[in-house]
Amino acid sequence: MMEKILEVKDLRMVYNNTSEEKLVIEKMNLDVEKNEFLCILGASGCGKTTLLRCIAGFEKYEGEILVNGKKCATPGTDRIMVFQDFNQLFPWKTVEKNIQYPLKKQGIKDKAELKRLSDEALKKVKLKGYGHYYPYQLSGGMKQRVAIAKALALKPEIILMDEPFAALDAMTRNKLQDELLTISEEENCTIIFITHNIQEAIVLGTRIMVLSQGGEILIDEKNPISRPVSPSSKGYGELWNQLHEALYKKNKK
């Protein structure tokens, strides 16, 4: 029996500005099981990023969000977010110090322990030996690896990823997809991953969801294709067509 780690109950999110209110999510309900890799597809403005930000505790919302049965309305190290932006690292700190900074905030002061944890995290993302580098010395793909390492070092319950590979070239993107799959399996991570790329969702997700405007869930199903997934995998074409039809036809109405 699978263990439920996240519950989203009657989530409603409205953004207010000086002239009007914008309803982004209307009464969304969602459960996520421990160790799931949930990929979320949807058109711009359908509430994908807003959902992650609510789970992360960055937004005030109506409804309930529970992690392991406990309400979460503020940020916490049990939920760590990895963004698309390459500039999510402190440019004045080395790679090692970037990873160690939130660990220090957690109360870890021992230098040897901090060094061990940062080295361990860098090894997981295949950046062993890069601890003394600064962000400006790294490629975009390497910066994203450091951001993932920073998240892993905190040992969160859930990693929230907002199109982390969208700005990368195809070769780097494919390589990081493979590495993230390995990490998710070795670390038993629960990952919620936003993407606009159908192929990426099929390759990465153990479960795939398609959202429409207002956070309406059009598709929510387990990925029927066994890993590793490629375009030649049995059922790949049928699943791609199903997701494409839901994603584009519904959102164009």
PDB file of C-alpha atoms in Angstrom:
ATOM      1  CA  MET A   1       0.000   0.000   0.000  1.00  0.00           C
ATOM      2  CA  MET A   2       1.378   3.395  -1.035  1.00  0.00           C
ATOM      3  CA  GLU A   3       1.951   6.082   1.588  1.00  0.00           C
ATOM      4  CA  LYS A   4       0.366   9.486   1.003  1.00  0.00           C
ATOM      5  CA  ILE A   5       2.827  12.343   1.528  1.00  0.00           C
ATOM      6  CA  LEU A   6       0.971  15.400   0.162  1.00  0.00           C
ATOM      7  CA  GLU A   7      -2.700  16.389   0.294  1.00  0.00           C
ATOM      8  CA  VAL A   8      -4.079  19.483  -1.424  1.00  0.00           C
ATOM      9  CA  LYS A   9      -7.674  20.149  -0.369  1.00  0.00           C
ATOM     10  CA  ASP A  10     -10.000  22.672  -2.021  1.00  0.00           C
ATOM     11  CA  LEU A  11      -7.073  24.894  -2.990  1.00  0.00           C
ATOM     12  CA  ARG A  12      -8.151  28.308  -4.232  1.00  0.00           C
ATOM     13  CA  MET A  13      -5.675  31.000  -5.219  1.00  0.00           C
ATOM     14  CA  VAL A  14      -6.505  34.552  -6.275  1.00  0.00           C
ATOM     15  CA  TYR A  15      -3.920  37.183  -7.156  1.00  0.00           C
ATOM     16  CA  ASN A  16      -4.892  40.730  -6.289  1.00  0.00           C
ATOM     17  CA  ASN A  17      -3.530  43.863  -7.888  1.00  0.00           C
ATOM     18  CA  THR A  18      -4.654  47.478  -7.828  1.00  0.00           C
ATOM     19  CA  SER A  19      -7.314  47.092 -10.515  1.00  0.00           C
ATOM     20  CA  GLU A  20      -8.670  43.545 -10.407  1.00  0.00           C
ATOM     21  CA  GLU A  21      -8.542  40.052  -8.984  1.00  0.00           C
ATOM     22  CA  LYS A  22      -7.251  37.127 -11.033  1.00  0.00           C
ATOM     23  CA  LEU A  23      -8.480  33.656 -10.146  1.00  0.00           C
ATOM     24  CA  VAL A  24      -5.613  31.256 -10.856  1.00  0.00           C
ATOM     25  CA  ILE A  25      -6.711  28.054  -9.099  1.00  0.00           C
ATOM     26  CA  GLU A  26     -10.301  27.164  -8.234  1.00  0.00           C
ATOM     27  CA  LYS A  27     -10.980  24.306  -5.765  1.00  0.00           C
ATOM     28  CA  MET A  28      -8.132  21.982  -6.694  1.00  0.00           C
ATOM     29  CA  ASN A  29      -7.834  18.635  -4.922  1.00  0.00           C
ATOM     30  CA  LEU A  30      -4.693  16.547  -5.259  1.00  0.00           C
ATOM     31  CA  ASP A  31      -2.960  13.703  -3.405  1.00  0.00           C
ATOM     32  CA  VAL A  32       0.665  12.691  -4.016  1.00  0.00           C
ATOM     33  CA  GLU A  33       2.175   9.436  -2.804  1.00  0.00           C
ATOM     34  CA  LYS A  34       5.622   9.055  -1.300  1.00  0.00           C
ATOM     35  CA  ASN A  35       8.380   8.521  -3.915  1.00  0.00           C
ATOM     36  CA  GLU A  36       6.127   9.524  -6.822  1.00  0.00           C
ATOM     37  CA  PHE A  37       7.610  11.538  -9.678  1.00  0.00           C
ATOM     38  CA  LEU A  38       4.649  13.692 -10.699  1.00  0.00           C
ATOM     39  CA  CYS A  39       5.057  15.659 -13.936  1.00  0.00           C
ATOM     40  CA  ILE A  40       2.584  18.480 -14.553  1.00  0.00           C
ATOM     41  CA  LEU A  41       1.845  19.811 -18.037  1.00  0.00           C
ATOM     42  CA  GLY A  42      -0.302  22.818 -18.851  1.00  0.00           C
ATOM     43  CA  ALA A  43      -0.523  26.060 -20.809  1.00  0.00           C
ATOM     44  CA  SER A  44       0.953  29.255 -19.390  1.00  0.00           C
ATOM     45  CA  GLY A  45      -1.324  30.792 -16.777  1.00  0.00           C
ATOM     46  CA  CYS A  46      -3.127  27.577 -15.799  1.00  0.00           C
ATOM     47  CA  GLY A  47      -1.714  27.585 -12.263  1.00  0.00           C
ATOM     48  CA  LYS A  48       1.228  25.164 -12.463  1.00  0.00           C
ATOM     49  CA  THR A  49       3.813  27.435 -10.867  1.00  0.00           C
ATOM     50  CA  THR A  50       1.238  28.878  -8.467  1.00  0.00           C
ATOM     51  CA  LEU A  51       0.489  25.341  -7.239  1.00  0.00           C
ATOM     52  CA  LEU A  52       4.179  24.744  -6.519  1.00  0.00           C
ATOM     53  CA  ARG A  53       4.513  28.098  -4.785  1.00  0.00           C
ATOM     54  CA  CYS A  54       1.528  27.302  -2.565  1.00  0.00           C
ATOM     55  CA  ILE A  55       2.989  23.903  -1.663  1.00  0.00           C
ATOM     56  CA  ALA A  56       6.334  25.566  -0.947  1.00  0.00           C
ATOM     57  CA  GLY A  57       4.618  28.037   1.382  1.00  0.00           C
ATOM     58  CA  PHE A  58       5.422  31.125  -0.677  1.00  0.00           C
ATOM     59  CA  GLU A  59       1.786  32.185  -1.184  1.00  0.00           C
ATOM     60  CA  LYS A  60      -1.273  32.786   0.973  1.00  0.00           C
ATOM     61  CA  TYR A  61      -4.138  30.625  -0.237  1.00  0.00           C
ATOM     62  CA  GLU A  62      -7.572  29.294   0.631  1.00  0.00           C
ATOM     63  CA  GLY A  63      -7.968  25.606   1.418  1.00  0.00           C
ATOM     64  CA  GLU A  64      -5.500  23.196   3.005  1.00  0.00           C
ATOM     65  CA  ILE A  65      -2.126  21.769   2.069  1.00  0.00           C
ATOM     66  CA  LEU A  66      -0.839  18.922   4.244  1.00  0.00           C
ATOM     67  CA  VAL A  67       2.566  17.215   4.203  1.00  0.00           C
ATOM     68  CA  ASN A  68       2.569  13.974   6.155  1.00  0.00           C
ATOM     69  CA  GLY A  69      -0.728  15.062   7.679  1.00  0.00           C
ATOM     70  CA  LYS A  70       0.579  18.404   8.948  1.00  0.00           C
ATOM     71  CA  LYS A  71      -0.602  21.772   7.635  1.00  0.00           C
ATOM     72  CA  CYS A  72       2.024  23.825   5.826  1.00  0.00           C
ATOM     73  CA  ALA A  73       1.339  27.490   5.166  1.00  0.00           C
ATOM     74  CA  THR A  74       4.926  28.776   5.415  1.00  0.00           C
ATOM     75  CA  PRO A  75       8.219  27.698   3.808  1.00  0.00           C
ATOM     76  CA  GLY A  76      10.053  24.738   5.330  1.00  0.00           C
ATOM     77  CA  THR A  77      13.013  22.513   4.552  1.00  0.00           C
ATOM     78  CA  ASP A  78      10.653  19.574   4.054  1.00  0.00           C
ATOM     79  CA  ARG A  79       9.658  21.247   0.735  1.00  0.00           C
ATOM     80  CA  ILE A  80      12.466  22.660  -1.411  1.00  0.00           C
ATOM     81  CA  MET A  81      11.949  24.412  -4.743  1.00  0.00           C
ATOM     82  CA  VAL A  82      14.321  24.374  -7.732  1.00  0.00           C
ATOM     83  CA  PHE A  83      13.632  27.160 -10.230  1.00  0.00           C
ATOM     84  CA  GLN A  84      14.218  27.571 -13.958  1.00  0.00           C
ATOM     85  CA  ASP A  85      16.360  30.660 -13.408  1.00  0.00           C
ATOM     86  CA  PHE A  86      20.110  29.978 -13.498  1.00  0.00           C
ATOM     87  CA  ASN A  87      20.644  32.846 -11.039  1.00  0.00           C
ATOM     88  CA  GLN A  88      19.168  31.095  -7.985  1.00  0.00           C
ATOM     89  CA  LEU A  89      22.660  30.759  -6.481  1.00  0.00           C
ATOM     90  CA  PHE A  90      24.492  33.465  -4.512  1.00  0.00           C
ATOM     91  CA  PRO A  91      27.107  34.776  -6.989  1.00  0.00           C
ATOM     92  CA  TRP A  92      29.496  35.851  -4.216  1.00  0.00           C
ATOM     93  CA  LYS A  93      29.603  32.382  -2.639  1.00  0.00           C
ATOM     94  CA  THR A  94      31.409  29.317  -3.941  1.00  0.00           C
ATOM     95  CA  VAL A  95      29.439  26.247  -4.966  1.00  0.00           C
ATOM     96  CA  GLU A  96      30.322  24.630  -1.645  1.00  0.00           C
ATOM     97  CA  LYS A  97      29.224  27.666   0.371  1.00  0.00           C
ATOM     98  CA  ASN A  98      25.965  27.914  -1.595  1.00  0.00           C
ATOM     99  CA  ILE A  99      25.099  24.358  -0.583  1.00  0.00           C
ATOM    100  CA  GLN A 100      26.201  24.883   3.005  1.00  0.00           C
ATOM    101  CA  TYR A 101      24.319  28.145   3.561  1.00  0.00           C
ATOM    102  CA  PRO A 102      20.832  26.631   4.184  1.00  0.00           C
ATOM    103  CA  LEU A 103      22.442  23.850   6.235  1.00  0.00           C
ATOM    104  CA  LYS A 104      23.909  26.499   8.516  1.00  0.00           C
ATOM    105  CA  LYS A 105      20.470  28.086   8.777  1.00  0.00           C
ATOM    106  CA  GLN A 106      19.245  24.704   9.992  1.00  0.00           C
ATOM    107  CA  GLY A 107      21.743  24.891  12.827  1.00  0.00           C
ATOM    108  CA  ILE A 108      24.631  22.788  11.532  1.00  0.00           C
ATOM    109  CA  LYS A 109      27.830  24.587  12.593  1.00  0.00           C
ATOM    110  CA  ASP A 110      30.515  21.905  12.479  1.00  0.00           C
ATOM    111  CA  LYS A 111      32.770  22.673   9.502  1.00  0.00           C
ATOM    112  CA  ALA A 112      33.703  19.061   8.910  1.00  0.00           C
ATOM    113  CA  GLU A 113      30.038  18.024   8.842  1.00  0.00           C
ATOM    114  CA  LEU A 114      29.142  20.875   6.476  1.00  0.00           C
ATOM    115  CA  LYS A 115      31.999  19.849   4.199  1.00  0.00           C
ATOM    116  CA  ARG A 116      30.884  16.213   4.268  1.00  0.00           C
ATOM    117  CA  LEU A 117      27.286  17.090   3.406  1.00  0.00           C
ATOM    118  CA  SER A 118      28.193  19.461   0.554  1.00  0.00           C
ATOM    119  CA  ASP A 119      30.707  16.989  -0.904  1.00  0.00           C
ATOM    120  CA  GLU A 120      28.118  14.214  -0.687  1.00  0.00           C
ATOM    121  CA  ALA A 121      25.511  16.334  -2.477  1.00  0.00           C
ATOM    122  CA  LEU A 122      27.937  17.373  -5.227  1.00  0.00           C
ATOM    123  CA  LYS A 123      28.897  13.758  -5.824  1.00  0.00           C
ATOM    124  CA  LYS A 124      25.226  12.874  -6.353  1.00  0.00           C
ATOM    125  CA  VAL A 125      24.940  15.439  -9.180  1.00  0.00           C
ATOM    126  CA  LYS A 126      28.332  14.498 -10.675  1.00  0.00           C
ATOM    127  CA  LEU A 127      30.092  17.719  -9.675  1.00  0.00           C
ATOM    128  CA  LYS A 128      32.682  16.252  -7.340  1.00  0.00           C
ATOM    129  CA  GLY A 129      35.663  18.611  -7.148  1.00  0.00           C
ATOM    130  CA  TYR A 130      33.706  21.748  -8.113  1.00  0.00           C
ATOM    131  CA  GLY A 131      33.088  22.997  -4.569  1.00  0.00           C
ATOM    132  CA  HIS A 132      35.594  25.856  -4.854  1.00  0.00           C
ATOM    133  CA  TYR A 133      34.116  27.212  -8.115  1.00  0.00           C
ATOM    134  CA  TYR A 134      31.901  30.303  -8.248  1.00  0.00           C
ATOM    135  CA  PRO A 135      28.585  30.326 -10.160  1.00  0.00           C
ATOM    136  CA  TYR A 136      29.987  32.550 -12.935  1.00  0.00           C
ATOM    137  CA  GLN A 137      32.506  29.809 -13.725  1.00  0.00           C
ATOM    138  CA  LEU A 138      29.776  27.244 -14.387  1.00  0.00           C
ATOM    139  CA  SER A 139      27.597  26.472 -17.394  1.00  0.00           C
ATOM    140  CA  GLY A 140      23.814  26.673 -17.129  1.00  0.00           C
ATOM    141  CA  GLY A 141      23.547  22.909 -16.743  1.00  0.00           C
ATOM    142  CA  MET A 142      26.161  22.890 -13.978  1.00  0.00           C
ATOM    143  CA  LYS A 143      24.317  25.653 -12.123  1.00  0.00           C
ATOM    144  CA  GLN A 144      21.146  23.577 -12.204  1.00  0.00           C
ATOM    145  CA  ARG A 145      23.092  20.609 -10.867  1.00  0.00           C
ATOM    146  CA  VAL A 146      24.269  22.772  -7.956  1.00  0.00           C
ATOM    147  CA  ALA A 147      20.678  23.910  -7.297  1.00  0.00           C
ATOM    148  CA  ILE A 148      19.601  20.253  -7.190  1.00  0.00           C
ATOM    149  CA  ALA A 149      22.552  19.407  -4.920  1.00  0.00           C
ATOM    150  CA  LYS A 150      21.550  22.260  -2.606  1.00  0.00           C
ATOM    151  CA  ALA A 151      18.055  20.778  -2.374  1.00  0.00           C
ATOM    152  CA  LEU A 152      19.295  17.204  -1.828  1.00  0.00           C
ATOM    153  CA  ALA A 153      21.638  18.270   0.988  1.00  0.00           C
ATOM    154  CA  LEU A 154      18.613  19.368   3.023  1.00  0.00           C
ATOM    155  CA  LYS A 155      17.009  15.922   2.620  1.00  0.00           C
ATOM    156  CA  PRO A 156      13.520  17.328   1.937  1.00  0.00           C
ATOM    157  CA  GLU A 157      10.337  15.313   1.892  1.00  0.00           C
ATOM    158  CA  ILE A 158       9.341  16.853  -1.462  1.00  0.00           C
ATOM    159  CA  ILE A 159      11.402  18.514  -4.198  1.00  0.00           C
ATOM    160  CA  LEU A 160       9.427  21.035  -6.269  1.00  0.00           C
ATOM    161  CA  MET A 161      10.895  21.726  -9.714  1.00  0.00           C
ATOM    162  CA  ASP A 162       9.599  24.567 -11.895  1.00  0.00           C
ATOM    163  CA  GLU A 163      10.784  23.861 -15.452  1.00  0.00           C
ATOM    164  CA  PRO A 164      14.391  23.466 -14.278  1.00  0.00           C
ATOM    165  CA  PHE A 165      15.707  22.310 -17.672  1.00  0.00           C
ATOM    166  CA  ALA A 166      13.674  24.553 -19.982  1.00  0.00           C
ATOM    167  CA  ALA A 167      16.497  26.972 -20.809  1.00  0.00           C
ATOM    168  CA  LEU A 168      19.107  24.286 -21.516  1.00  0.00           C
ATOM    169  CA  ASP A 169      20.203  22.942 -24.894  1.00  0.00           C
ATOM    170  CA  ALA A 170      18.743  19.589 -25.915  1.00  0.00           C
ATOM    171  CA  MET A 171      21.871  17.538 -25.184  1.00  0.00           C
ATOM    172  CA  THR A 172      22.361  18.988 -21.700  1.00  0.00           C
ATOM    173  CA  ARG A 173      18.650  18.657 -21.002  1.00  0.00           C
ATOM    174  CA  ASN A 174      18.627  14.955 -21.905  1.00  0.00           C
ATOM    175  CA  LYS A 175      21.704  14.319 -19.776  1.00  0.00           C
ATOM    176  CA  LEU A 176      20.180  16.052 -16.755  1.00  0.00           C
ATOM    177  CA  GLN A 177      16.933  14.131 -17.219  1.00  0.00           C
ATOM    178  CA  ASP A 178      18.899  10.879 -16.995  1.00  0.00           C
ATOM    179  CA  GLU A 179      20.763  12.083 -13.917  1.00  0.00           C
ATOM    180  CA  LEU A 180      17.566  13.246 -12.210  1.00  0.00           C
ATOM    181  CA  LEU A 181      15.949   9.860 -12.841  1.00  0.00           C
ATOM    182  CA  THR A 182      18.919   8.155 -11.200  1.00  0.00           C
ATOM    183  CA  ILE A 183      18.793  10.539  -8.227  1.00  0.00           C
ATOM    184  CA  SER A 184      15.041  10.076  -7.768  1.00  0.00           C
ATOM    185  CA  GLU A 185      15.441   6.287  -7.694  1.00  0.00           C
ATOM    186  CA  GLU A 186      18.525   6.217  -5.457  1.00  0.00           C
ATOM    187  CA  GLU A 187      17.298   8.855  -3.005  1.00  0.00           C
ATOM    188  CA  ASN A 188      13.641   7.738  -2.943  1.00  0.00           C
ATOM    189  CA  CYS A 189      12.640  11.351  -3.559  1.00  0.00           C
ATOM    190  CA  THR A 190       9.114  12.631  -4.045  1.00  0.00           C
ATOM    191  CA  ILE A 191       9.329  15.073  -6.943  1.00  0.00           C
ATOM    192  CA  ILE A 192       6.719  17.400  -8.446  1.00  0.00           C
ATOM    193  CA  PHE A 193       8.050  18.618 -11.778  1.00  0.00           C
ATOM    194  CA  ILE A 194       6.549  21.266 -14.066  1.00  0.00           C
ATOM    195  CA  THR A 195       7.276  21.128 -17.775  1.00  0.00           C
ATOM    196  CA  HIS A 196       5.842  22.285 -21.111  1.00  0.00           C
ATOM    197  CA  ASN A 197       7.577  19.391 -22.848  1.00  0.00           C
ATOM    198  CA  ILE A 198       5.421  16.291 -23.373  1.00  0.00           C
ATOM    199  CA  GLN A 199       8.399  14.048 -24.070  1.00  0.00           C
ATOM    200  CA  GLU A 200      10.072  15.183 -20.831  1.00  0.00           C
ATOM    201  CA  ALA A 201       6.923  14.385 -18.850  1.00  0.00           C
ATOM    202  CA  ILE A 202       6.723  10.881 -20.338  1.00  0.00           C
ATOM    203  CA  VAL A 203      10.432  10.181 -19.800  1.00  0.00           C
ATOM    204  CA  LEU A 204      10.537  11.415 -16.198  1.00  0.00           C
ATOM    205  CA  GLY A 205       7.105  10.969 -14.673  1.00  0.00           C
ATOM    206  CA  THR A 206       5.782   7.933 -12.859  1.00  0.00           C
ATOM    207  CA  ARG A 207       2.539   9.923 -12.954  1.00  0.00           C
ATOM    208  CA  ILE A 208       1.467  12.626 -15.421  1.00  0.00           C
ATOM    209  CA  MET A 209      -1.067  15.393 -14.983  1.00  0.00           C
ATOM    210  CA  VAL A 210      -2.438  17.931 -17.468  1.00  0.00           C
ATOM    211  CA  LEU A 211      -3.913  21.169 -16.127  1.00  0.00           C
ATOM    212  CA  SER A 212      -6.211  23.644 -17.823  1.00  0.00           C
ATOM    213  CA  GLN A 213      -7.196  27.200 -16.875  1.00  0.00           C
ATOM    214  CA  GLY A 214      -8.168  27.630 -13.240  1.00  0.00           C
ATOM    215  CA  GLY A 215      -6.133  24.580 -12.277  1.00  0.00           C
ATOM    216  CA  GLU A 216      -8.711  22.192 -13.738  1.00  0.00           C
ATOM    217  CA  ILE A 217      -7.233  18.686 -13.902  1.00  0.00           C
ATOM    218  CA  LEU A 218      -7.833  17.256 -17.379  1.00  0.00           C
ATOM    219  CA  ILE A 219      -5.656  14.154 -17.078  1.00  0.00           C
ATOM    220  CA  ASP A 220      -4.187  12.496 -14.002  1.00  0.00           C
ATOM    221  CA  GLU A 221      -2.829   9.005 -14.495  1.00  0.00           C
ATOM    222  CA  LYS A 222       0.086   6.703 -13.820  1.00  0.00           C
ATOM    223  CA  ASN A 223       2.665   6.479 -16.586  1.00  0.00           C
ATOM    224  CA  PRO A 224       2.029   3.052 -18.150  1.00  0.00           C
ATOM    225  CA  ILE A 225       5.446   2.911 -19.852  1.00  0.00           C
ATOM    226  CA  SER A 226       8.280   1.174 -18.012  1.00  0.00           C
ATOM    227  CA  ARG A 227      11.579   3.001 -17.570  1.00  0.00           C
ATOM    228  CA  PRO A 228      13.819   3.729 -19.337  1.00  0.00           C
ATOM    229  CA  VAL A 229      11.435   5.480 -21.727  1.00  0.00           C
ATOM    230  CA  SER A 230      12.238   6.382 -25.336  1.00  0.00           C
ATOM    231  CA  PRO A 231      10.092   7.295 -28.366  1.00  0.00           C
ATOM    232  CA  SER A 232      10.399   3.650 -29.451  1.00  0.00           C
ATOM    233  CA  SER A 233       8.900   2.353 -26.179  1.00  0.00           C
ATOM    234  CA  LYS A 234       5.635   0.455 -26.521  1.00  0.00           C
ATOM    235  CA  GLY A 235       2.703   2.823 -25.981  1.00  0.00           C
ATOM    236  CA  TYR A 236       4.810   5.980 -26.262  1.00  0.00           C
ATOM    237  CA  GLY A 237       3.054   7.336 -29.364  1.00  0.00           C
ATOM    238  CA  GLU A 238      -0.429   6.731 -27.989  1.00  0.00           C
ATOM    239  CA  LEU A 239       0.393   8.438 -24.679  1.00  0.00           C
ATOM    240  CA  TRP A 240       2.056  11.385 -26.433  1.00  0.00           C
ATOM    241  CA  ASN A 241      -1.028  11.884 -28.625  1.00  0.00           C
ATOM    242  CA  GLN A 242      -3.365  11.673 -25.626  1.00  0.00           C
ATOM    243  CA  LEU A 243      -1.404  14.305 -23.698  1.00  0.00           C
ATOM    244  CA  HIS A 244      -1.013  16.547 -26.755  1.00  0.00           C
ATOM    245  CA  GLU A 245      -4.733  16.471 -27.487  1.00  0.00           C
ATOM    246  CA  ALA A 246      -5.645  17.339 -23.884  1.00  0.00           C
ATOM    247  CA  LEU A 247      -2.962  20.001 -23.589  1.00  0.00           C
ATOM    248  CA  TYR A 248      -3.628  21.880 -26.821  1.00  0.00           C
ATOM    249  CA  LYS A 249      -7.224  21.284 -27.837  1.00  0.00           C
ATOM    250  CA  LYS A 250      -8.731  22.055 -24.432  1.00  0.00           C
ATOM    251  CA  ASN A 251      -6.511  25.057 -23.775  1.00  0.00           C
ATOM    252  CA  LYS A 252      -7.316  26.646 -27.134  1.00  0.00           C
ATOM    253  CA  LYS A 253     -11.043  26.818 -26.441  1.00  0.00           C
TER     254      LYS A 253
END
